[in-house]
Amino acid sequence: MTESIKKAIDKRFLRGIAASPGIVTGKACVFRDILLLVETRHLEQCSAEKEIIRLHQAVHQVVDELIEDNFKTSKKAQTNAAGIFLTHIAILRDPYFISGITQDIRENGVNAESALMRQVDQFSRAFRKMDDTYLRERGTDLRDIARRVIKKLMPQERSGISADDKVIIVSSELTPSDTVRLDRDKVLGFVTESGGKESHAAILARSFGIPAVLGLEGLLSKVSGGNTLIVDGNTGIVIINPSAEVIEHYQDLQSRYESCQLDLQRLADLPSETLDGRKIHLWANIGGPGDLEYALRFGAHGIGLFRTEMPFLIWRRFLSEEEQFFLYTKVVNEASGKEVTIRTLDFGGDKYFEDGKSQKEKNPFLGYRSIRIFLRKKNIFKQQLRAILRASAFGPVKLLFPMVTTIEEVKQIKVIFEATKRELRKEGVSFSENIPLGVMIEVPSAAILADQIAGEVDFFSIGTNDLIQYTLAVDRDNDLVNHLYEPLNPAVLRLIQHVIRVGKDTGKTVTLCGEMAGTPTYIPFLVGMGVTDLSMNPPALLEARKTIRDMDFAAWEVTAETVCSLASLEIIKEYVERERSMTGLRAS
Ligand code: PEP
Ligand code: MG
């Protein structure tokens, strides 16, 4: 880098957490939920009728759009979610719903946006009190509808990505629900003020192959919509309104990065085997059918983790058994005979629908999360199990349960699973009788009890993202403590080592599916510890394969044994880095 480029960058750069690799240059689009921008305005007396006409026009435009969306979705048949659009149309055509808004405008002289929001809040409150789960969740539909209508009413505030150009999303934070709902084809990159490297939003960015930098202090006060940004997801640097010289420099870096990726792509069909012949299975983590293409193109052995909560976050509601069956079957069919490990719903923590926010817990990651929810909400759990079991008739499926902390939970899960199978048998519905059952080892208690849990299950999947956060008491989503989130911490390593040993002694496969699995810095070390199965976001598969093909298992086995006996994090890090440079593996 020349001195003049350095000087030009110095003036306008921000440094954050490099959360997803790659380099992009593009225009900033500031992302905020348009519902938060609605203000109440009091109208002049004679303008109520004009306001009502404005509302009707906006509603008509939205209904037309919904009819079009419904048509496109049914044609693409990507999900049978087209029905949602019909529900939305029915709500907008409901005279009772609309007359409440017009009455508010007339009687209280408020603007249409505000009257609409008041009506949505009132309906949502009424829905929340209902016994029926389906009706309780209609509040989410109402807010989706309101978003569409308000975008028509406040076109100058259009939020999200509505422009045709591809943009870089700038936001204070992105929840997993925001992230999965963004149109991937229109997003060049993400930059946010908060968020950790292992937050679900960061994981999603990596699996979409979209560069991201998080934890950028003061971002929103420095960037406005339309500014040009360079996002360097490899180093965590963001440059605001760069000069032509700087843009050229980064375009050069970007094309070099892309040509490296192309070289790696050539390895996709080669065996993932160490220099001394140890075979390692590389699996993909996916969030839905859309990720499958990448997974297969990058040479995944199969799907090691299907995070089934993602489609629910996209639609911001629970999906029916039929909708789930459709999704799971689509993945199983398109995996063409490769094993698909389907994990049951892992809500809670940072993954919730909008409705969940209103009952936010003090410590959501330690609270009502994952299997804890579904061992209480047994009917919803059974619905998912039925859909997965039915999909298993179409190809090899493994079933994985998240966030297990005790052996009693595993036993309860199995009772429900067996009861669900009995139900299906009785109904004459076909499914595979031999689905392997596994649990995520992501809570320290489960790791410590792995030898006992092994007697109850067929396989383990170590979720290091949560295992690290729970072992070290570091919120994976909080940039204030991100520096303490340390995968090589000796306590974490000992837990992983223990689980691998239990797997070996009991003959149960141990897959590692946290982000550590796809990080080239850790891969040789994990393989040296005895991990044979690594599951990662699809774009990480290429470099993982190269790392494995370049390493010597026997040498790293000795290193791993030594490192796991060390107590100091600093010494462990030095040791691992020294071994990497001595064995010629380049640092990621
Ligand atoms: C993990 O915790 O490592 C994991 C894979 O699950 P998630 O990231 O979905 O919590
Ligand atoms: Mg987890």
Coordinates of C-alpha atoms and ligand atoms in Angstrom, one line a residue:
M1 CA 0.0 0.0 0.0
T2 CA 1.5 3.4 -1.0
E3 CA 1.9 6.3 1.5
S4 CA -0.8 8.3 -0.3
I5 CA -3.3 5.5 -0.1
K6 CA -2.5 5.0 3.6
K7 CA -3.0 8.8 4.3
A8 CA -6.3 8.8 2.3
I9 CA -7.6 5.8 4.3
D10 CA -6.5 7.1 7.7
K11 CA -8.9 10.0 7.5
R12 CA -12.1 8.1 6.9
F13 CA -11.8 4.6 8.2
L14 CA -13.6 2.7 11.0
R15 CA -12.3 -0.6 12.5
G16 CA -14.7 -3.2 13.7
I17 CA -15.0 -7.0 14.0
A18 CA -14.2 -8.9 10.7
A19 CA -17.3 -11.0 10.8
S20 CA -17.6 -12.4 7.3
P21 CA -14.8 -12.4 4.7
G22 CA -14.7 -10.7 1.3
I23 CA -14.3 -7.1 0.1
V24 CA -17.0 -4.9 -1.5
T25 CA -17.5 -1.3 -2.5
G26 CA -21.1 0.1 -2.8
K27 CA -23.7 2.6 -1.6
A28 CA -24.9 2.6 2.0
C29 CA -28.5 1.9 2.7
V30 CA -29.4 2.7 6.3
F31 CA -31.7 0.0 7.6
R32 CA -34.3 0.7 10.1
D33 CA -37.7 -0.7 10.8
I34 CA -40.2 1.7 9.3
L35 CA -42.7 1.0 12.1
L36 CA -40.3 2.8 14.5
L37 CA -40.5 5.9 12.3
V38 CA -44.2 6.4 12.6
E39 CA -45.2 9.6 14.4
T40 CA -48.6 10.9 15.4
R41 CA -49.6 14.1 13.6
H42 CA -52.8 16.0 14.3
L43 CA -54.7 17.0 11.1
E44 CA -56.4 20.2 10.3
Q45 CA -60.2 19.7 10.6
C46 CA -61.0 19.5 6.9
S47 CA -58.2 17.1 6.0
A48 CA -59.5 13.9 7.6
E49 CA -61.3 12.9 4.4
K50 CA -58.2 13.5 2.4
E51 CA -56.2 11.3 4.8
I52 CA -58.8 8.5 4.5
I53 CA -58.4 8.7 0.7
R54 CA -54.6 8.5 1.1
L55 CA -55.1 5.4 3.3
H56 CA -57.4 3.7 0.8
Q57 CA -55.0 4.3 -2.0
A58 CA -52.1 2.8 -0.1
V59 CA -54.2 -0.2 0.9
H60 CA -55.2 -0.8 -2.7
Q61 CA -51.6 -0.6 -3.9
V62 CA -50.6 -3.1 -1.2
V63 CA -53.4 -5.5 -2.1
D64 CA -52.3 -5.4 -5.8
E65 CA -48.7 -6.1 -4.7
L66 CA -49.9 -9.0 -2.5
I67 CA -51.9 -10.5 -5.3
E68 CA -48.8 -10.3 -7.5
D69 CA -46.5 -11.8 -4.8
N70 CA -49.0 -14.6 -4.2
F71 CA -48.9 -15.4 -7.9
K72 CA -45.1 -15.4 -8.1
T73 CA -44.6 -17.4 -5.0
S74 CA -47.1 -20.1 -6.0
K75 CA -45.4 -20.3 -9.4
K76 CA -41.9 -20.6 -8.0
A77 CA -43.3 -23.2 -5.5
Q78 CA -40.3 -22.4 -3.2
T79 CA -42.5 -22.8 -0.2
N80 CA -46.2 -23.3 0.1
A81 CA -46.2 -20.0 2.0
A82 CA -48.1 -18.3 -0.7
G83 CA -51.1 -18.7 1.6
I84 CA -49.7 -16.0 3.8
F85 CA -50.3 -13.4 1.1
L86 CA -53.9 -14.5 0.9
T87 CA -54.3 -14.1 4.6
H88 CA -52.8 -10.6 4.4
I89 CA -55.1 -9.7 1.6
A90 CA -58.1 -10.9 3.6
I91 CA -57.1 -8.7 6.6
L92 CA -56.7 -5.7 4.4
R93 CA -60.1 -6.3 2.9
D94 CA -61.7 -6.8 6.2
P95 CA -64.2 -3.9 6.6
Y96 CA -64.0 -4.1 10.4
F97 CA -60.2 -3.7 10.3
I98 CA -60.3 -0.8 7.9
S99 CA -63.3 1.0 9.5
G100 CA -61.5 1.1 12.9
I101 CA -58.7 3.1 11.2
T102 CA -60.9 5.5 9.3
Q103 CA -63.0 6.1 12.4
D104 CA -59.8 7.0 14.4
I105 CA -58.7 9.4 11.6
R106 CA -62.2 11.1 11.6
E107 CA -62.8 11.2 15.3
N108 CA -59.4 11.9 16.6
G109 CA -58.0 13.8 13.7
V110 CA -54.8 11.8 13.5
N111 CA -52.7 10.9 10.4
A112 CA -53.3 7.6 8.6
E113 CA -49.9 6.0 9.6
S114 CA -50.6 6.6 13.3
A115 CA -54.2 5.4 13.1
L116 CA -53.1 2.2 11.3
M117 CA -50.5 1.5 14.0
R118 CA -53.1 2.0 16.8
Q119 CA -55.4 -0.4 15.1
V120 CA -52.6 -3.0 14.6
D121 CA -51.6 -2.7 18.3
Q122 CA -55.2 -3.1 19.4
F123 CA -55.8 -6.2 17.2
S124 CA -52.4 -7.7 18.3
R125 CA -53.3 -7.3 22.0
A126 CA -56.7 -9.0 21.4
F127 CA -54.9 -11.8 19.4
R128 CA -52.3 -12.3 22.2
K129 CA -55.1 -13.1 24.7
M130 CA -56.5 -15.9 22.6
D131 CA -56.1 -19.6 23.5
D132 CA -55.5 -20.7 19.9
T133 CA -51.7 -20.6 19.1
Y134 CA -52.4 -19.9 15.4
L135 CA -54.5 -16.8 16.3
R136 CA -52.1 -15.6 18.9
E137 CA -49.4 -15.3 16.2
R138 CA -51.5 -13.2 13.9
G139 CA -50.1 -10.1 15.5
T140 CA -46.9 -10.7 13.5
D141 CA -48.9 -10.8 10.2
L142 CA -50.5 -7.5 11.2
R143 CA -47.2 -5.8 11.6
D144 CA -46.0 -7.2 8.3
I145 CA -49.1 -5.7 6.6
A146 CA -48.6 -2.4 8.4
R147 CA -45.0 -2.3 7.2
R148 CA -46.2 -2.6 3.6
V149 CA -48.9 0.0 3.9
I150 CA -46.7 2.5 5.8
K151 CA -44.0 2.2 3.1
K152 CA -46.7 3.5 0.6
L153 CA -47.8 6.2 3.0
M154 CA -44.2 7.4 3.8
P155 CA -42.4 6.7 0.5
Q156 CA -39.6 9.1 1.5
E157 CA -38.7 6.9 4.5
R158 CA -38.6 3.6 2.5
S159 CA -36.7 1.3 4.8
G160 CA -34.9 -1.9 4.0
I161 CA -33.8 -2.6 0.5
S162 CA -36.3 -1.4 -2.0
A163 CA -33.9 0.1 -4.6
D164 CA -32.9 -2.0 -7.6
D165 CA -29.2 -1.3 -6.9
K166 CA -27.3 -3.6 -4.7
V167 CA -26.4 -1.9 -1.4
I168 CA -24.4 -2.2 1.7
I169 CA -26.7 -2.4 4.7
V170 CA -25.9 -0.1 7.6
S171 CA -27.6 -0.6 10.8
S172 CA -27.3 -0.3 14.6
E173 CA -27.8 -4.0 14.9
L174 CA -29.3 -6.8 12.8
T175 CA -31.2 -9.5 14.4
P176 CA -31.2 -13.0 12.8
S177 CA -34.8 -12.3 11.9
D178 CA -33.8 -9.1 10.0
T179 CA -30.9 -10.8 8.4
V180 CA -32.7 -13.8 7.0
R181 CA -35.4 -11.5 5.6
L182 CA -33.0 -9.4 3.6
D183 CA -33.0 -10.0 -0.1
R184 CA -29.6 -11.6 -0.7
D185 CA -29.6 -10.6 -4.3
K186 CA -29.7 -7.0 -3.3
V187 CA -27.2 -7.0 -0.4
L188 CA -23.5 -6.4 -1.1
G189 CA -22.4 -6.3 2.5
F190 CA -23.4 -5.6 6.1
V191 CA -22.0 -3.2 8.6
T192 CA -23.4 -2.7 12.1
E193 CA -22.7 -0.9 15.3
S194 CA -23.2 -3.9 17.6
G195 CA -23.0 -7.6 17.3
G196 CA -20.4 -10.3 17.9
K197 CA -18.5 -12.5 15.5
E198 CA -20.5 -15.6 16.6
S199 CA -23.9 -13.8 16.6
H200 CA -26.4 -15.5 14.4
A201 CA -26.5 -12.5 12.1
A202 CA -22.8 -12.9 11.5
I203 CA -23.1 -16.6 10.9
L204 CA -25.9 -15.9 8.4
A205 CA -23.7 -13.3 6.6
R206 CA -20.9 -15.9 6.3
S207 CA -23.3 -18.6 5.0
F208 CA -24.7 -16.1 2.4
G209 CA -21.1 -15.4 1.4
I210 CA -21.7 -11.7 2.1
P211 CA -18.8 -9.6 3.6
A212 CA -19.7 -8.1 7.0
V213 CA -18.0 -5.9 9.6
L214 CA -19.7 -5.6 13.0
G215 CA -19.1 -3.7 16.2
L216 CA -18.4 -0.3 14.5
E217 CA -18.7 2.4 17.1
G218 CA -20.5 5.5 16.1
L219 CA -21.3 4.1 12.6
L220 CA -24.7 5.6 12.3
S221 CA -23.5 9.1 13.2
K222 CA -20.8 8.9 10.5
V223 CA -22.6 7.2 7.6
S224 CA -25.7 8.4 5.7
G225 CA -27.7 6.6 3.1
G226 CA -26.1 6.9 -0.3
N227 CA -22.5 7.3 1.0
T228 CA -20.0 5.1 -0.8
L229 CA -18.5 2.5 1.5
I230 CA -15.7 0.0 1.2
V231 CA -16.3 -3.0 3.5
D232 CA -13.3 -5.2 4.0
G233 CA -14.7 -8.3 5.8
N234 CA -11.2 -9.9 5.9
T235 CA -9.6 -7.2 8.2
G236 CA -12.7 -5.5 9.7
I237 CA -12.1 -2.2 8.0
V238 CA -14.8 0.1 6.6
I239 CA -13.9 3.2 4.6
I240 CA -16.5 6.0 4.2
N241 CA -16.5 8.0 0.9
P242 CA -13.1 6.7 -0.2
S243 CA -11.1 8.6 -2.9
A244 CA -10.8 7.1 -6.4
E245 CA -7.3 5.9 -5.6
V246 CA -8.5 4.0 -2.5
I247 CA -11.4 2.5 -4.4
E248 CA -9.0 1.2 -7.1
H249 CA -6.7 -0.2 -4.4
Y250 CA -9.5 -2.2 -2.8
Q251 CA -10.9 -3.3 -6.1
D252 CA -7.5 -4.8 -6.8
L253 CA -7.6 -6.6 -3.4
Q254 CA -11.1 -7.7 -4.1
S255 CA -10.2 -9.3 -7.4
R256 CA -7.2 -11.0 -5.8
Y257 CA -9.4 -12.4 -3.1
E258 CA -11.9 -13.6 -5.7
S259 CA -9.2 -15.3 -7.7
C260 CA -8.0 -17.1 -4.6
Q261 CA -11.6 -18.3 -4.0
L262 CA -11.7 -19.6 -7.6
D263 CA -8.5 -21.6 -7.0
L264 CA -10.1 -23.1 -3.9
Q265 CA -13.2 -24.0 -5.9
R266 CA -11.1 -26.3 -8.0
L267 CA -10.5 -28.4 -4.8
A268 CA -14.2 -29.0 -4.2
D269 CA -14.2 -32.5 -5.7
L270 CA -10.9 -33.7 -4.2
P271 CA -10.9 -35.9 -1.1
S272 CA -10.7 -34.1 2.2
E273 CA -7.9 -36.1 3.5
T274 CA -4.7 -35.1 5.4
L275 CA -1.3 -35.6 3.9
D276 CA -0.9 -38.9 5.9
G277 CA -4.3 -40.2 4.8
R278 CA -6.7 -39.4 7.6
K279 CA -10.2 -38.9 6.1
I280 CA -12.3 -36.0 7.4
H281 CA -16.0 -35.5 6.6
L282 CA -16.8 -31.9 5.8
W283 CA -20.5 -31.1 6.2
A284 CA -22.5 -28.0 5.6
N285 CA -24.6 -25.9 8.0
I286 CA -27.7 -24.5 6.3
G287 CA -30.8 -22.4 7.2
G288 CA -33.1 -23.6 4.5
P289 CA -33.3 -25.0 0.9
G290 CA -31.8 -21.8 -0.5
D291 CA -28.4 -22.7 1.1
L292 CA -28.3 -26.1 -0.4
E293 CA -26.9 -25.1 -3.8
Y294 CA -23.8 -23.6 -2.2
A295 CA -23.4 -26.6 0.1
L296 CA -23.3 -29.0 -2.8
R297 CA -21.3 -26.8 -5.1
F298 CA -18.6 -26.5 -2.4
G299 CA -18.4 -30.2 -2.0
A300 CA -20.3 -30.9 1.3
H301 CA -20.4 -34.5 2.3
G302 CA -24.0 -33.8 3.5
I303 CA -25.9 -31.4 5.7
G304 CA -24.4 -31.5 9.2
L305 CA -26.8 -28.9 10.6
F306 CA -30.1 -27.6 9.3
R307 CA -31.1 -24.7 11.6
T308 CA -34.9 -25.2 11.2
E309 CA -35.7 -22.0 13.0
M310 CA -34.5 -19.9 10.1
P311 CA -37.6 -20.3 7.8
F312 CA -39.8 -19.5 10.8
L313 CA -37.8 -16.3 11.3
I314 CA -38.3 -15.4 7.6
W315 CA -42.0 -15.8 7.9
R316 CA -42.1 -14.4 11.5
R317 CA -44.5 -17.1 12.6
F318 CA -44.8 -20.8 13.4
L319 CA -45.1 -22.9 10.2
S320 CA -47.8 -25.6 10.1
E321 CA -46.8 -29.3 9.9
E322 CA -47.6 -29.2 6.2
E323 CA -45.4 -26.2 5.5
Q324 CA -42.6 -27.8 7.5
F325 CA -43.0 -31.1 5.7
F326 CA -42.8 -29.3 2.4
L327 CA -39.5 -27.5 3.4
Y328 CA -37.8 -30.5 5.0
T329 CA -38.8 -32.8 2.0
K330 CA -37.4 -30.2 -0.4
V331 CA -34.1 -30.2 1.4
V332 CA -34.0 -34.0 1.6
N333 CA -34.9 -34.4 -2.1
E334 CA -32.4 -31.8 -3.3
A335 CA -29.6 -33.3 -1.1
S336 CA -29.8 -36.3 -3.5
G337 CA -29.1 -39.1 -1.1
K338 CA -26.7 -37.2 1.1
E339 CA -27.5 -37.3 4.8
V340 CA -29.4 -34.4 6.2
T341 CA -29.1 -33.6 9.9
I342 CA -32.2 -31.7 10.9
R343 CA -32.0 -29.8 14.2
T344 CA -35.3 -29.1 16.0
L345 CA -36.2 -25.5 16.7
D346 CA -33.7 -23.4 18.6
F347 CA -35.7 -20.3 19.4
G348 CA -34.8 -18.0 22.3
G349 CA -31.4 -16.3 22.9
D350 CA -31.2 -13.9 20.0
K351 CA -33.6 -15.7 17.8
Y352 CA -37.2 -14.7 18.3
F353 CA -40.1 -13.3 16.3
E354 CA -41.1 -9.7 16.9
D355 CA -43.8 -10.9 19.3
G356 CA -41.2 -12.5 21.5
K357 CA -39.5 -9.2 22.0
S358 CA -42.5 -7.9 24.0
Q359 CA -41.8 -10.6 26.7
K360 CA -38.1 -10.2 26.6
E361 CA -36.3 -12.0 29.3
K362 CA -33.5 -10.5 31.4
N363 CA -31.0 -13.2 30.4
P364 CA -32.4 -14.7 27.2
F365 CA -29.4 -16.9 26.5
L366 CA -29.9 -18.5 30.0
G367 CA -33.6 -18.5 29.7
Y368 CA -36.5 -20.0 27.8
R369 CA -34.6 -21.3 24.9
S370 CA -34.7 -24.3 22.5
I371 CA -35.6 -27.6 23.9
R372 CA -36.7 -25.9 27.1
I373 CA -39.6 -24.3 25.2
F374 CA -40.6 -27.4 23.3
L375 CA -40.6 -29.8 26.2
R376 CA -43.3 -27.5 27.5
K377 CA -45.0 -26.8 24.2
K378 CA -45.3 -30.4 23.3
N379 CA -47.9 -30.1 20.6
I380 CA -45.7 -27.7 18.5
F381 CA -42.7 -30.0 19.2
K382 CA -44.7 -33.0 18.0
Q383 CA -45.8 -31.1 14.9
Q384 CA -42.2 -30.6 13.9
L385 CA -41.2 -34.2 14.7
R386 CA -44.1 -35.4 12.5
A387 CA -42.9 -33.2 9.6
I388 CA -39.3 -34.4 10.0
L389 CA -40.3 -38.0 10.3
R390 CA -42.5 -37.8 7.2
A391 CA -39.7 -36.2 5.3
S392 CA -37.4 -39.1 6.3
A393 CA -39.4 -41.3 3.9
F394 CA -37.7 -39.4 1.0
G395 CA -34.0 -39.8 2.0
P396 CA -31.5 -40.2 4.9
V397 CA -32.3 -37.9 7.8
K398 CA -30.7 -37.6 11.2
L399 CA -32.4 -35.8 14.0
L400 CA -30.6 -33.4 16.3
F401 CA -31.8 -31.7 19.5
P402 CA -30.3 -28.4 20.7
M403 CA -29.5 -27.0 24.1
V404 CA -29.7 -30.2 26.1
T405 CA -28.5 -29.8 29.6
T406 CA -29.6 -32.9 31.5
I407 CA -30.0 -36.6 30.8
E408 CA -33.7 -36.3 31.9
E409 CA -34.3 -33.9 29.0
V410 CA -32.9 -36.5 26.6
K411 CA -35.2 -39.1 28.1
Q412 CA -38.3 -36.8 27.8
I413 CA -37.4 -36.0 24.2
K414 CA -37.2 -39.7 23.4
V415 CA -40.6 -40.4 25.0
I416 CA -42.2 -37.7 22.8
F417 CA -40.4 -39.0 19.7
E418 CA -41.6 -42.5 20.3
A419 CA -45.2 -41.3 20.9
T420 CA -45.0 -39.3 17.6
K421 CA -43.8 -42.4 15.7
R422 CA -46.6 -44.5 17.2
E423 CA -49.1 -41.8 16.0
L424 CA -47.8 -41.9 12.5
R425 CA -47.8 -45.7 12.3
K426 CA -51.4 -45.7 13.4
E427 CA -52.3 -43.3 10.7
G428 CA -50.4 -45.4 8.2
V429 CA -48.0 -42.6 7.3
S430 CA -44.6 -43.7 6.1
F431 CA -41.3 -42.6 7.6
S432 CA -37.9 -44.1 8.3
E433 CA -37.9 -46.4 11.4
N434 CA -34.1 -45.9 11.8
I435 CA -33.5 -42.2 12.2
P436 CA -30.4 -41.7 14.2
L437 CA -30.9 -39.4 17.2
G438 CA -28.3 -37.0 18.4
V439 CA -27.9 -34.1 20.8
M440 CA -26.0 -30.8 20.5
I441 CA -23.2 -30.6 23.1
E442 CA -23.3 -26.9 23.6
V443 CA -23.9 -26.5 27.4
P444 CA -21.0 -27.4 29.7
S445 CA -23.2 -29.8 31.8
A446 CA -24.0 -31.9 28.6
A447 CA -20.2 -32.0 27.8
I448 CA -19.4 -33.2 31.3
L449 CA -22.2 -35.8 31.3
A450 CA -21.4 -36.9 27.7
D451 CA -20.5 -40.4 28.8
Q452 CA -23.9 -40.9 30.3
I453 CA -25.8 -39.1 27.6
A454 CA -24.0 -41.4 25.1
G455 CA -26.0 -44.3 26.3
E456 CA -29.2 -42.5 25.1
V457 CA -28.2 -41.3 21.7
D458 CA -26.6 -42.2 18.4
F459 CA -24.3 -39.2 17.9
F460 CA -23.1 -35.9 19.3
S461 CA -22.7 -32.5 17.6
I462 CA -20.5 -30.1 19.5
G463 CA -21.9 -26.6 19.2
T464 CA -18.9 -24.5 20.1
N465 CA -20.6 -21.2 19.6
D466 CA -22.7 -21.8 22.6
L467 CA -20.3 -24.1 24.4
I468 CA -17.8 -21.2 24.5
Q469 CA -20.3 -18.6 25.6
Y470 CA -21.7 -20.8 28.4
T471 CA -18.3 -22.1 29.6
L472 CA -16.7 -18.7 29.7
A473 CA -19.9 -16.7 30.7
V474 CA -19.4 -14.5 27.6
D475 CA -22.5 -13.4 25.6
R476 CA -21.6 -14.3 22.0
D477 CA -23.7 -11.4 20.8
N478 CA -22.1 -8.6 22.9
D479 CA -19.3 -6.7 21.4
L480 CA -18.3 -5.3 24.8
V481 CA -17.1 -8.7 25.9
N482 CA -16.2 -10.1 22.5
H483 CA -12.5 -10.1 23.4
L484 CA -13.2 -12.7 26.1
Y485 CA -14.8 -15.1 23.7
E486 CA -11.9 -17.4 23.2
P487 CA -12.2 -20.7 21.4
L488 CA -8.8 -21.8 22.5
N489 CA -9.5 -21.2 26.2
P490 CA -8.1 -24.3 28.0
A491 CA -11.5 -25.0 29.8
V492 CA -13.2 -25.1 26.4
L493 CA -10.5 -27.4 24.9
R494 CA -10.8 -29.8 27.8
L495 CA -14.6 -30.1 27.4
I496 CA -14.2 -30.7 23.6
Q497 CA -11.4 -33.2 24.3
H498 CA -13.6 -35.1 26.8
V499 CA -16.5 -35.3 24.4
I500 CA -14.3 -36.6 21.6
R501 CA -12.9 -39.3 23.9
V502 CA -16.4 -40.3 25.0
G503 CA -17.3 -40.6 21.3
K504 CA -14.3 -42.8 20.6
D505 CA -14.9 -45.0 23.6
T506 CA -18.6 -45.5 22.9
G507 CA -18.4 -45.6 19.1
K508 CA -20.6 -42.6 18.7
T509 CA -19.8 -40.1 15.9
V510 CA -18.9 -36.6 17.1
T511 CA -19.4 -33.8 14.7
L512 CA -18.2 -30.3 15.5
C513 CA -20.7 -27.8 14.0
G514 CA -19.9 -24.4 15.7
E515 CA -18.1 -21.7 13.8
M516 CA -14.7 -23.1 15.0
A517 CA -15.2 -26.0 12.6
G518 CA -14.9 -23.7 9.6
T519 CA -12.0 -21.6 10.8
P520 CA -8.7 -22.6 9.2
T521 CA -6.7 -21.5 12.3
Y522 CA -8.4 -24.2 14.4
I523 CA -9.0 -27.0 11.9
P524 CA -5.6 -28.7 12.1
F525 CA -5.8 -28.6 15.9
L526 CA -9.3 -30.0 16.0
V527 CA -8.4 -32.8 13.6
G528 CA -5.3 -33.4 15.8
M529 CA -7.7 -33.7 18.8
G530 CA -9.5 -36.5 17.0
V531 CA -12.5 -34.7 15.3
T532 CA -13.4 -36.6 12.1
D533 CA -16.5 -34.6 11.2
L534 CA -16.7 -30.8 10.8
S535 CA -19.8 -28.9 9.8
M536 CA -19.6 -25.3 8.7
N537 CA -21.2 -22.5 6.7
P538 CA -21.0 -23.5 3.0
P539 CA -18.5 -20.9 1.8
A540 CA -16.0 -22.1 4.5
L541 CA -15.9 -25.6 3.0
L542 CA -13.3 -24.7 0.3
E543 CA -10.6 -23.4 2.6
A544 CA -11.3 -26.1 5.2
R545 CA -10.7 -28.7 2.5
K546 CA -7.4 -27.0 1.5
T547 CA -6.3 -26.8 5.2
I548 CA -7.0 -30.5 5.7
R549 CA -5.2 -31.5 2.5
D550 CA -2.1 -29.5 3.6
M551 CA -1.8 -30.8 7.1
D552 CA -0.2 -33.8 8.7
F553 CA -2.5 -35.6 11.1
A554 CA 0.2 -37.4 13.1
A555 CA 2.1 -34.2 13.8
W556 CA -1.0 -32.3 14.9
E557 CA -2.1 -35.2 17.1
V558 CA 1.1 -34.7 19.1
T559 CA 0.5 -30.9 19.2
A560 CA -3.1 -31.3 20.2
E561 CA -2.2 -33.6 23.1
T562 CA 0.4 -31.1 24.4
V563 CA -1.8 -28.1 23.9
C564 CA -4.7 -29.7 25.8
S565 CA -2.5 -30.2 28.8
L566 CA -1.5 -26.5 29.0
A567 CA -3.3 -24.1 31.3
S568 CA -2.4 -20.7 29.9
L569 CA -4.4 -19.3 27.1
E570 CA -1.5 -17.1 25.9
I571 CA 0.9 -20.0 25.8
I572 CA -1.8 -22.1 23.9
K573 CA -2.3 -19.4 21.3
E574 CA 1.5 -19.0 20.8
Y575 CA 1.9 -22.7 20.6
V576 CA -0.8 -23.2 18.0
E577 CA 0.4 -20.3 15.9
R578 CA 4.0 -21.5 16.0
E579 CA 3.0 -25.0 14.9
R580 CA 1.0 -23.5 12.1
S581 CA 3.9 -21.5 10.7
M582 CA 6.3 -24.4 11.2
T583 CA 4.1 -26.8 9.3
G584 CA 3.6 -24.2 6.6
L585 CA -0.1 -23.6 7.1
R586 CA -0.9 -20.0 6.4
A587 CA -2.8 -18.0 9.1
S588 CA -6.4 -17.1 8.2
Ligands
PEP1 C1 -23.5 -23.7 18.2 O1 -24.0 -23.2 19.3 O2 -22.3 -23.9 18.1 C2 -24.4 -24.0 17.1 C3 -24.0 -24.6 16.0 O3 -25.7 -23.6 17.2 P1 -26.2 -22.1 17.0 O4 -25.1 -21.3 16.4 O5 -27.4 -22.2 16.0 O6 -26.6 -21.7 18.3
MG2 MG -26.1 -23.3 19.6

